[in-house]
Amino acid sequence: MERSGGHGSNEERAVEEGKGGEEGDEEEDECSSAVGVSLCDSTPLLFRAADLKVVRGLGVVGTLVGSLPRQPRQNSRLGRPLLLQHEETRLLGEMGRAVVLPTGHKEEEVKRRRSVELYEEQQERSYEEQSVLALEDRKKALLTALKDRQQGEGSGSQQAVEERLSSLEQSFTFSRSAMSVQLNTARAGLDHWRDDRDYLKICWPASDQMSETRYQVFRDLRGRGFFLTSAGKFGGDFLVYPGDPLRFHAHFIVVCVRLDESLSLCDILSVARLGSNVKKTVLLCSPRPEDVDGKGHVLYTSLQWSGMV
């Protein structure tokens, strides 16, 4: 185990320098723009493509969770919105690069409630339309199933079919869980809040010790230039990449622990074996207690499984 804490006239040069300065100002303005974070309950989401580009340039990866309307269970080619980890949102807030869209103002609350009412009305109309279509599909299926029987019989069979159709209309119910629901992956009206600096400071609910430990580790590793994503499927807190996750595989699995926290031998062996199976090094990361609320160092302990003796 290891522990580490050309030549030209003056006018031409002036014009070129002026162009370069303007381009530099544009790049600086683009990089310094604050992204609009929407909170769904306590879940931070980004809906604008420009915001996704900004946070990617800051090394914040997040997770795309949006899907197409007709394929709500797809697991590839996901789109907006971008789901942020709590640590990512808090880091953006401390950098002054995030604007939490307010929901407590009266005007906005009235608009939000009106939007909810319109959405519910639209869903009710959609349910009625889909109920009619579902009934028609059920009738077509019934007629197809009785087609052969109808050809071999007389008018009595036709009367039986009509009775079956009438009974179907009276007893048919369309479940709301079977509805096709439109999933919105874009949100308008965010430009209004981009210049509002009153919401740049995010009061993120991270009062417990474990959340503070995770955030201190996240901030320290991100400050070292690493990219981090969630490591829930690997039994850890974060996956650490040496560069953009689109170009590199993760090298480390981070497990955040406090210095005064005791770990059982079985837990250490299990996480070490898991890291060996997925060809990653496990890092036990512990911020120093005196630096929890400051910019202190984090102690790292690497674990690698070598085998049984």
mmCIF file of C-alpha atoms in Angstrom:
data_model
loop_
_atom_site.group_PDB
_atom_site.id
_atom_site.type_symbol
_atom_site.label_atom_id
_atom_site.label_comp_id
_atom_site.label_asym_id
_atom_site.label_seq_id
_atom_site.Cartn_x
_atom_site.Cartn_y
_atom_site.Cartn_z
ATOM 1 C CA MET A 1 0.000 0.000 0.000
ATOM 2 C CA GLU A 2 1.140 3.506 -0.790
ATOM 3 C CA ARG A 3 0.045 6.847 0.706
ATOM 4 C CA SER A 4 0.435 10.244 -0.913
ATOM 5 C CA GLY A 5 -1.127 13.025 0.232
ATOM 6 C CA GLY A 6 6.503 37.999 -39.263
ATOM 7 C CA HIS A 7 7.169 41.108 -40.424
ATOM 8 C CA GLY A 8 4.680 43.802 -41.434
ATOM 9 C CA SER A 9 3.645 47.361 -40.883
ATOM 10 C CA ASN A 10 2.574 48.686 -37.516
ATOM 11 C CA GLU A 11 -1.006 49.131 -38.749
ATOM 12 C CA GLU A 12 -1.241 45.479 -39.880
ATOM 13 C CA ARG A 13 0.110 44.260 -36.577
ATOM 14 C CA ALA A 14 -2.340 46.469 -34.704
ATOM 15 C CA VAL A 15 -5.263 45.064 -36.711
ATOM 16 C CA GLU A 16 -4.131 41.490 -36.072
ATOM 17 C CA GLU A 17 -3.704 42.186 -32.370
ATOM 18 C CA GLY A 18 -7.165 43.741 -32.264
ATOM 19 C CA LYS A 19 -8.719 40.676 -33.906
ATOM 20 C CA GLY A 20 -6.897 38.385 -31.526
ATOM 21 C CA GLY A 21 -8.100 40.417 -28.579
ATOM 22 C CA GLU A 22 -11.702 40.259 -29.746
ATOM 23 C CA GLU A 23 -11.506 36.490 -30.230
ATOM 24 C CA GLY A 24 -9.954 36.114 -26.818
ATOM 25 C CA ASP A 25 -12.723 38.205 -25.263
ATOM 26 C CA GLU A 26 -15.369 36.062 -26.952
ATOM 27 C CA GLU A 27 -13.741 32.878 -25.677
ATOM 28 C CA GLU A 28 -13.455 34.355 -22.208
ATOM 29 C CA ASP A 29 -17.112 35.408 -22.214
ATOM 30 C CA GLU A 30 -18.155 31.937 -23.330
ATOM 31 C CA CYS A 31 -16.073 30.237 -20.659
ATOM 32 C CA SER A 32 -17.176 32.614 -17.911
ATOM 33 C CA SER A 33 -20.901 32.208 -18.574
ATOM 34 C CA ALA A 34 -22.918 30.632 -15.790
ATOM 35 C CA VAL A 35 -24.980 27.549 -16.554
ATOM 36 C CA GLY A 36 -28.628 27.253 -15.552
ATOM 37 C CA VAL A 37 -29.160 24.355 -13.141
ATOM 38 C CA SER A 38 -32.744 23.163 -12.782
ATOM 39 C CA LEU A 39 -33.639 21.272 -9.626
ATOM 40 C CA CYS A 40 -36.129 18.426 -9.901
ATOM 41 C CA ASP A 41 -36.788 17.892 -6.206
ATOM 42 C CA SER A 42 -33.126 17.679 -5.136
ATOM 43 C CA THR A 43 -31.796 16.394 -8.479
ATOM 44 C CA PRO A 44 -29.709 18.915 -10.485
ATOM 45 C CA LEU A 45 -30.321 18.844 -14.248
ATOM 46 C CA LEU A 46 -28.963 20.770 -17.242
ATOM 47 C CA PHE A 47 -31.257 21.166 -20.259
ATOM 48 C CA ARG A 48 -29.411 23.580 -22.574
ATOM 49 C CA ALA A 49 -26.870 22.243 -25.065
ATOM 50 C CA ALA A 50 -24.719 25.342 -24.504
ATOM 51 C CA ASP A 51 -24.631 24.617 -20.769
ATOM 52 C CA LEU A 52 -23.515 21.051 -21.420
ATOM 53 C CA LYS A 53 -20.672 22.400 -23.538
ATOM 54 C CA VAL A 54 -19.599 24.825 -20.830
ATOM 55 C CA VAL A 55 -19.492 22.266 -18.011
ATOM 56 C CA ARG A 56 -17.678 19.768 -20.238
ATOM 57 C CA GLY A 57 -14.992 22.368 -20.760
ATOM 58 C CA LEU A 58 -14.723 22.649 -16.980
ATOM 59 C CA GLY A 59 -14.163 18.912 -16.615
ATOM 60 C CA VAL A 60 -17.655 18.144 -15.314
ATOM 61 C CA VAL A 61 -19.002 15.014 -17.000
ATOM 62 C CA GLY A 62 -22.420 14.213 -15.523
ATOM 63 C CA THR A 63 -24.761 11.592 -16.969
ATOM 64 C CA LEU A 64 -27.163 11.958 -19.896
ATOM 65 C CA VAL A 65 -30.588 10.671 -18.865
ATOM 66 C CA GLY A 66 -32.917 11.916 -21.632
ATOM 67 C CA SER A 67 -34.538 9.453 -24.037
ATOM 68 C CA LEU A 68 -36.627 9.582 -27.174
ATOM 69 C CA PRO A 69 -40.425 9.813 -26.727
ATOM 70 C CA ARG A 70 -41.145 6.489 -28.405
ATOM 71 C CA GLN A 71 -38.264 4.600 -26.771
ATOM 72 C CA PRO A 72 -38.404 5.435 -23.046
ATOM 73 C CA ARG A 73 -36.439 2.314 -22.096
ATOM 74 C CA GLN A 74 -33.544 2.723 -24.498
ATOM 75 C CA ASN A 75 -30.067 2.449 -23.022
ATOM 76 C CA SER A 76 -28.014 3.965 -25.830
ATOM 77 C CA ARG A 77 -27.871 7.345 -27.553
ATOM 78 C CA LEU A 78 -29.241 9.116 -24.530
ATOM 79 C CA GLY A 79 -29.680 12.900 -24.696
ATOM 80 C CA ARG A 80 -30.571 15.877 -22.563
ATOM 81 C CA PRO A 81 -31.067 16.591 -19.748
ATOM 82 C CA LEU A 82 -27.681 16.053 -18.125
ATOM 83 C CA LEU A 83 -27.826 14.704 -14.587
ATOM 84 C CA LEU A 84 -25.143 16.180 -12.321
ATOM 85 C CA GLN A 85 -23.760 14.693 -9.169
ATOM 86 C CA HIS A 86 -24.210 16.739 -6.022
ATOM 87 C CA GLU A 87 -20.449 17.242 -5.812
ATOM 88 C CA GLU A 88 -20.312 18.517 -9.402
ATOM 89 C CA THR A 89 -23.079 21.034 -8.777
ATOM 90 C CA ARG A 90 -21.502 22.243 -5.552
ATOM 91 C CA LEU A 91 -18.121 22.690 -7.238
ATOM 92 C CA LEU A 92 -19.712 24.719 -10.054
ATOM 93 C CA GLY A 93 -21.436 26.858 -7.437
ATOM 94 C CA GLU A 94 -18.202 27.583 -5.571
ATOM 95 C CA MET A 95 -16.567 28.526 -8.874
ATOM 96 C CA GLY A 96 -19.429 30.940 -9.587
ATOM 97 C CA ARG A 97 -20.283 29.050 -12.772
ATOM 98 C CA ALA A 98 -23.798 27.836 -11.902
ATOM 99 C CA VAL A 99 -27.143 29.589 -11.536
ATOM 100 C CA VAL A 100 -29.816 27.671 -9.666
ATOM 101 C CA LEU A 101 -33.083 28.583 -11.346
ATOM 102 C CA PRO A 102 -35.354 29.932 -8.581
ATOM 103 C CA THR A 103 -38.727 28.382 -7.921
ATOM 104 C CA GLY A 104 -39.888 30.402 -4.918
ATOM 105 C CA HIS A 105 -40.935 33.668 -6.608
ATOM 106 C CA LYS A 106 -44.660 34.230 -6.830
ATOM 107 C CA GLU A 107 -44.715 34.978 -10.546
ATOM 108 C CA GLU A 108 -42.618 31.933 -11.332
ATOM 109 C CA GLU A 109 -44.726 29.800 -9.013
ATOM 110 C CA VAL A 110 -47.902 30.921 -10.802
ATOM 111 C CA LYS A 111 -46.321 30.139 -14.176
ATOM 112 C CA ARG A 112 -45.160 26.774 -12.923
ATOM 113 C CA ARG A 113 -48.611 25.863 -11.633
ATOM 114 C CA ARG A 114 -50.203 27.010 -14.883
ATOM 115 C CA SER A 115 -47.728 24.886 -16.821
ATOM 116 C CA VAL A 116 -48.606 21.904 -14.660
ATOM 117 C CA GLU A 117 -52.325 22.474 -15.267
ATOM 118 C CA LEU A 118 -51.791 22.733 -19.026
ATOM 119 C CA TYR A 119 -49.695 19.592 -18.958
ATOM 120 C CA GLU A 120 -52.363 17.677 -17.041
ATOM 121 C CA GLU A 121 -55.043 18.871 -19.467
ATOM 122 C CA GLN A 122 -52.891 17.773 -22.384
ATOM 123 C CA GLN A 123 -52.330 14.387 -20.765
ATOM 124 C CA GLU A 124 -56.080 13.958 -20.218
ATOM 125 C CA ARG A 125 -56.827 14.751 -23.881
ATOM 126 C CA SER A 126 -54.094 12.378 -24.938
ATOM 127 C CA TYR A 127 -55.547 9.661 -22.700
ATOM 128 C CA GLU A 128 -58.990 10.049 -24.262
ATOM 129 C CA GLU A 129 -57.551 9.939 -27.794
ATOM 130 C CA GLN A 130 -55.423 6.905 -27.021
ATOM 131 C CA SER A 131 -58.408 5.166 -25.395
ATOM 132 C CA VAL A 132 -60.366 5.494 -28.643
ATOM 133 C CA LEU A 133 -57.432 4.219 -30.684
ATOM 134 C CA ALA A 134 -56.870 1.306 -28.313
ATOM 135 C CA LEU A 135 -60.527 0.305 -28.549
ATOM 136 C CA GLU A 136 -60.363 0.398 -32.339
ATOM 137 C CA ASP A 137 -57.256 -1.794 -32.272
ATOM 138 C CA ARG A 138 -59.019 -4.268 -29.977
ATOM 139 C CA LYS A 139 -62.029 -4.382 -32.321
ATOM 140 C CA LYS A 140 -59.780 -5.035 -35.315
ATOM 141 C CA ALA A 141 -58.065 -7.855 -33.459
ATOM 142 C CA LEU A 142 -61.444 -9.383 -32.540
ATOM 143 C CA LEU A 143 -62.722 -9.180 -36.110
ATOM 144 C CA THR A 144 -59.534 -10.783 -37.403
ATOM 145 C CA ALA A 145 -59.843 -13.643 -34.916
ATOM 146 C CA LEU A 146 -63.490 -14.298 -35.868
ATOM 147 C CA LYS A 147 -62.998 -13.868 -39.611
ATOM 148 C CA ASP A 148 -62.622 -17.556 -40.445
ATOM 149 C CA ARG A 149 -65.527 -18.549 -38.255
ATOM 150 C CA GLN A 150 -67.718 -15.890 -39.884
ATOM 151 C CA GLN A 151 -67.010 -17.194 -43.400
ATOM 152 C CA GLY A 152 -68.262 -20.684 -42.575
ATOM 153 C CA GLU A 153 -71.470 -19.601 -40.865
ATOM 154 C CA GLY A 154 -74.505 -17.554 -41.787
ATOM 155 C CA SER A 155 -76.169 -14.413 -40.508
ATOM 156 C CA GLY A 156 -76.300 -15.847 -37.003
ATOM 157 C CA SER A 157 -72.529 -15.597 -36.767
ATOM 158 C CA GLN A 158 -72.684 -11.969 -37.900
ATOM 159 C CA GLN A 159 -75.101 -11.249 -35.104
ATOM 160 C CA ALA A 160 -72.755 -12.942 -32.623
ATOM 161 C CA VAL A 161 -69.880 -10.766 -33.805
ATOM 162 C CA GLU A 162 -71.958 -7.626 -33.333
ATOM 163 C CA GLU A 163 -72.864 -8.743 -29.830
ATOM 164 C CA ARG A 164 -69.186 -9.366 -29.043
ATOM 165 C CA LEU A 165 -68.268 -5.914 -30.331
ATOM 166 C CA SER A 166 -71.028 -4.281 -28.291
ATOM 167 C CA SER A 167 -69.909 -6.133 -25.174
ATOM 168 C CA LEU A 168 -66.319 -5.082 -25.833
ATOM 169 C CA GLU A 169 -67.312 -1.406 -26.029
ATOM 170 C CA GLN A 170 -69.098 -1.606 -22.688
ATOM 171 C CA SER A 171 -66.402 -3.502 -20.781
ATOM 172 C CA PHE A 172 -63.245 -2.098 -22.368
ATOM 173 C CA THR A 173 -60.948 -0.073 -20.113
ATOM 174 C CA PHE A 174 -57.643 1.505 -21.104
ATOM 175 C CA SER A 175 -54.999 1.549 -18.389
ATOM 176 C CA ARG A 176 -53.170 4.837 -17.870
ATOM 177 C CA SER A 177 -49.942 2.920 -17.372
ATOM 178 C CA ALA A 178 -50.174 1.824 -21.022
ATOM 179 C CA MET A 179 -50.199 5.393 -22.329
ATOM 180 C CA SER A 180 -47.525 6.688 -24.671
ATOM 181 C CA VAL A 181 -46.091 9.670 -22.818
ATOM 182 C CA GLN A 182 -44.098 12.503 -24.374
ATOM 183 C CA LEU A 183 -40.817 12.953 -22.503
ATOM 184 C CA ASN A 184 -39.522 16.507 -22.856
ATOM 185 C CA THR A 185 -35.734 16.727 -23.186
ATOM 186 C CA ALA A 186 -35.503 20.493 -23.683
ATOM 187 C CA ARG A 187 -36.620 23.431 -21.628
ATOM 188 C CA ALA A 188 -37.112 27.002 -22.793
ATOM 189 C CA GLY A 189 -36.874 30.247 -20.905
ATOM 190 C CA LEU A 190 -33.482 29.840 -19.235
ATOM 191 C CA ASP A 191 -31.856 32.923 -20.769
ATOM 192 C CA HIS A 192 -33.776 35.151 -18.360
ATOM 193 C CA TRP A 193 -31.750 33.866 -15.419
ATOM 194 C CA ARG A 194 -28.286 33.772 -16.933
ATOM 195 C CA ASP A 195 -27.415 37.336 -15.885
ATOM 196 C CA ASP A 196 -29.017 37.115 -12.460
ATOM 197 C CA ARG A 197 -26.070 36.955 -10.084
ATOM 198 C CA ASP A 198 -28.193 36.656 -6.940
ATOM 199 C CA TYR A 199 -28.318 32.888 -7.355
ATOM 200 C CA LEU A 200 -24.677 32.187 -8.157
ATOM 201 C CA LYS A 201 -23.951 30.982 -4.634
ATOM 202 C CA ILE A 202 -25.471 27.578 -4.209
ATOM 203 C CA CYS A 203 -26.502 26.463 -0.733
ATOM 204 C CA TRP A 204 -26.282 22.777 -1.486
ATOM 205 C CA PRO A 205 -27.726 20.440 1.135
ATOM 206 C CA ALA A 206 -24.544 18.629 2.131
ATOM 207 C CA SER A 207 -24.486 18.954 5.889
ATOM 208 C CA ASP A 208 -23.630 15.390 6.895
ATOM 209 C CA GLN A 209 -20.037 14.264 7.298
ATOM 210 C CA MET A 210 -20.124 11.716 4.483
ATOM 211 C CA SER A 211 -21.275 14.296 1.942
ATOM 212 C CA GLU A 212 -18.524 16.672 3.064
ATOM 213 C CA THR A 213 -15.950 13.878 2.773
ATOM 214 C CA ARG A 214 -17.098 12.993 -0.745
ATOM 215 C CA TYR A 215 -17.023 16.621 -1.827
ATOM 216 C CA GLN A 216 -13.538 17.294 -0.445
ATOM 217 C CA VAL A 217 -12.211 14.235 -2.287
ATOM 218 C CA PHE A 218 -14.043 15.222 -5.484
ATOM 219 C CA ARG A 219 -12.700 18.784 -5.395
ATOM 220 C CA ASP A 220 -9.139 17.650 -4.699
ATOM 221 C CA LEU A 221 -9.065 15.121 -7.551
ATOM 222 C CA ARG A 222 -10.726 17.539 -9.971
ATOM 223 C CA GLY A 223 -8.142 20.153 -8.981
ATOM 224 C CA ARG A 224 -5.423 17.679 -9.972
ATOM 225 C CA GLY A 225 -6.895 17.487 -13.494
ATOM 226 C CA PHE A 226 -8.750 14.175 -13.253
ATOM 227 C CA PHE A 227 -12.258 13.550 -14.601
ATOM 228 C CA LEU A 228 -14.726 11.887 -12.253
ATOM 229 C CA THR A 229 -17.976 10.009 -12.725
ATOM 230 C CA SER A 230 -20.168 7.935 -10.436
ATOM 231 C CA ALA A 231 -18.880 4.480 -9.478
ATOM 232 C CA GLY A 232 -22.018 2.950 -8.024
ATOM 233 C CA LYS A 233 -21.823 -0.145 -10.237
ATOM 234 C CA PHE A 234 -18.245 -0.755 -9.067
ATOM 235 C CA GLY A 235 -19.013 -0.471 -5.372
ATOM 236 C CA GLY A 236 -17.234 2.881 -4.943
ATOM 237 C CA ASP A 237 -17.963 6.586 -4.836
ATOM 238 C CA PHE A 238 -16.206 7.840 -7.987
ATOM 239 C CA LEU A 239 -14.452 6.546 -11.084
ATOM 240 C CA VAL A 240 -11.290 8.525 -11.875
ATOM 241 C CA TYR A 241 -10.188 9.084 -15.488
ATOM 242 C CA PRO A 242 -6.837 10.568 -16.569
ATOM 243 C CA GLY A 243 -8.656 12.548 -19.275
ATOM 244 C CA ASP A 244 -12.016 12.856 -20.977
ATOM 245 C CA PRO A 245 -14.048 9.642 -20.400
ATOM 246 C CA LEU A 246 -14.804 9.538 -24.133
ATOM 247 C CA ARG A 247 -11.092 8.925 -24.772
ATOM 248 C CA PHE A 248 -9.830 7.067 -21.706
ATOM 249 C CA HIS A 249 -10.774 4.195 -19.449
ATOM 250 C CA ALA A 250 -10.994 4.769 -15.713
ATOM 251 C CA HIS A 251 -7.807 3.991 -13.795
ATOM 252 C CA PHE A 252 -9.043 4.247 -10.220
ATOM 253 C CA ILE A 253 -12.077 3.412 -8.095
ATOM 254 C CA VAL A 254 -12.424 5.935 -5.275
ATOM 255 C CA VAL A 255 -13.825 4.907 -1.923
ATOM 256 C CA CYS A 256 -14.289 7.873 0.419
ATOM 257 C CA VAL A 257 -13.688 7.188 4.105
ATOM 258 C CA ARG A 258 -13.017 9.382 7.102
ATOM 259 C CA LEU A 259 -9.670 9.077 8.880
ATOM 260 C CA ASP A 260 -11.407 8.076 12.097
ATOM 261 C CA GLU A 261 -13.618 5.532 10.340
ATOM 262 C CA SER A 262 -12.811 1.848 10.857
ATOM 263 C CA LEU A 263 -13.079 -0.618 7.971
ATOM 264 C CA SER A 264 -13.422 -4.359 8.333
ATOM 265 C CA LEU A 265 -10.869 -6.613 6.701
ATOM 266 C CA CYS A 266 -13.571 -8.308 4.628
ATOM 267 C CA ASP A 267 -14.659 -4.961 3.141
ATOM 268 C CA ILE A 268 -11.061 -4.086 2.241
ATOM 269 C CA LEU A 269 -10.438 -7.481 0.634
ATOM 270 C CA SER A 270 -13.709 -7.426 -1.314
ATOM 271 C CA VAL A 271 -13.148 -3.975 -2.790
ATOM 272 C CA ALA A 272 -9.516 -4.826 -3.585
ATOM 273 C CA ARG A 273 -10.544 -8.003 -5.415
ATOM 274 C CA LEU A 274 -13.259 -6.103 -7.276
ATOM 275 C CA GLY A 275 -10.708 -3.532 -8.444
ATOM 276 C CA SER A 276 -8.403 -6.311 -9.597
ATOM 277 C CA ASN A 277 -11.193 -8.015 -11.568
ATOM 278 C CA VAL A 278 -12.039 -4.818 -13.470
ATOM 279 C CA LYS A 279 -8.341 -3.869 -13.852
ATOM 280 C CA LYS A 280 -8.539 -0.735 -11.754
ATOM 281 C CA THR A 281 -6.717 0.440 -8.651
ATOM 282 C CA VAL A 282 -8.806 1.114 -5.569
ATOM 283 C CA LEU A 283 -8.104 4.364 -3.723
ATOM 284 C CA LEU A 284 -9.129 4.887 -0.129
ATOM 285 C CA CYS A 285 -9.431 8.672 0.134
ATOM 286 C CA SER A 286 -9.597 10.525 3.452
ATOM 287 C CA PRO A 287 -9.553 14.305 3.935
ATOM 288 C CA ARG A 288 -7.727 15.516 6.999
ATOM 289 C CA PRO A 289 -10.154 16.490 9.772
ATOM 290 C CA GLU A 290 -8.687 19.955 10.210
ATOM 291 C CA ASP A 291 -9.115 20.642 6.481
ATOM 292 C CA VAL A 292 -12.703 19.486 6.021
ATOM 293 C CA ASP A 293 -14.046 23.048 5.736
ATOM 294 C CA GLY A 294 -10.958 24.464 4.017
ATOM 295 C CA LYS A 295 -8.705 23.714 1.074
ATOM 296 C CA GLY A 296 -6.581 21.020 2.648
ATOM 297 C CA HIS A 297 -4.956 17.889 1.380
ATOM 298 C CA VAL A 298 -6.469 14.454 0.987
ATOM 299 C CA LEU A 299 -4.659 11.282 1.988
ATOM 300 C CA TYR A 300 -4.772 8.487 -0.581
ATOM 301 C CA THR A 301 -4.190 4.798 0.086
ATOM 302 C CA SER A 302 -3.981 2.499 -2.959
ATOM 303 C CA LEU A 303 -5.120 -1.129 -2.748
ATOM 304 C CA GLN A 304 -4.216 -3.879 -5.201
ATOM 305 C CA TRP A 305 -5.127 -7.554 -4.902
ATOM 306 C CA SER A 306 -2.127 -9.855 -5.377
ATOM 307 C CA GLY A 307 -3.631 -13.215 -4.358
ATOM 308 C CA MET A 308 -3.924 -15.605 -1.474
ATOM 309 C CA VAL A 309 -0.888 -16.713 0.544
#
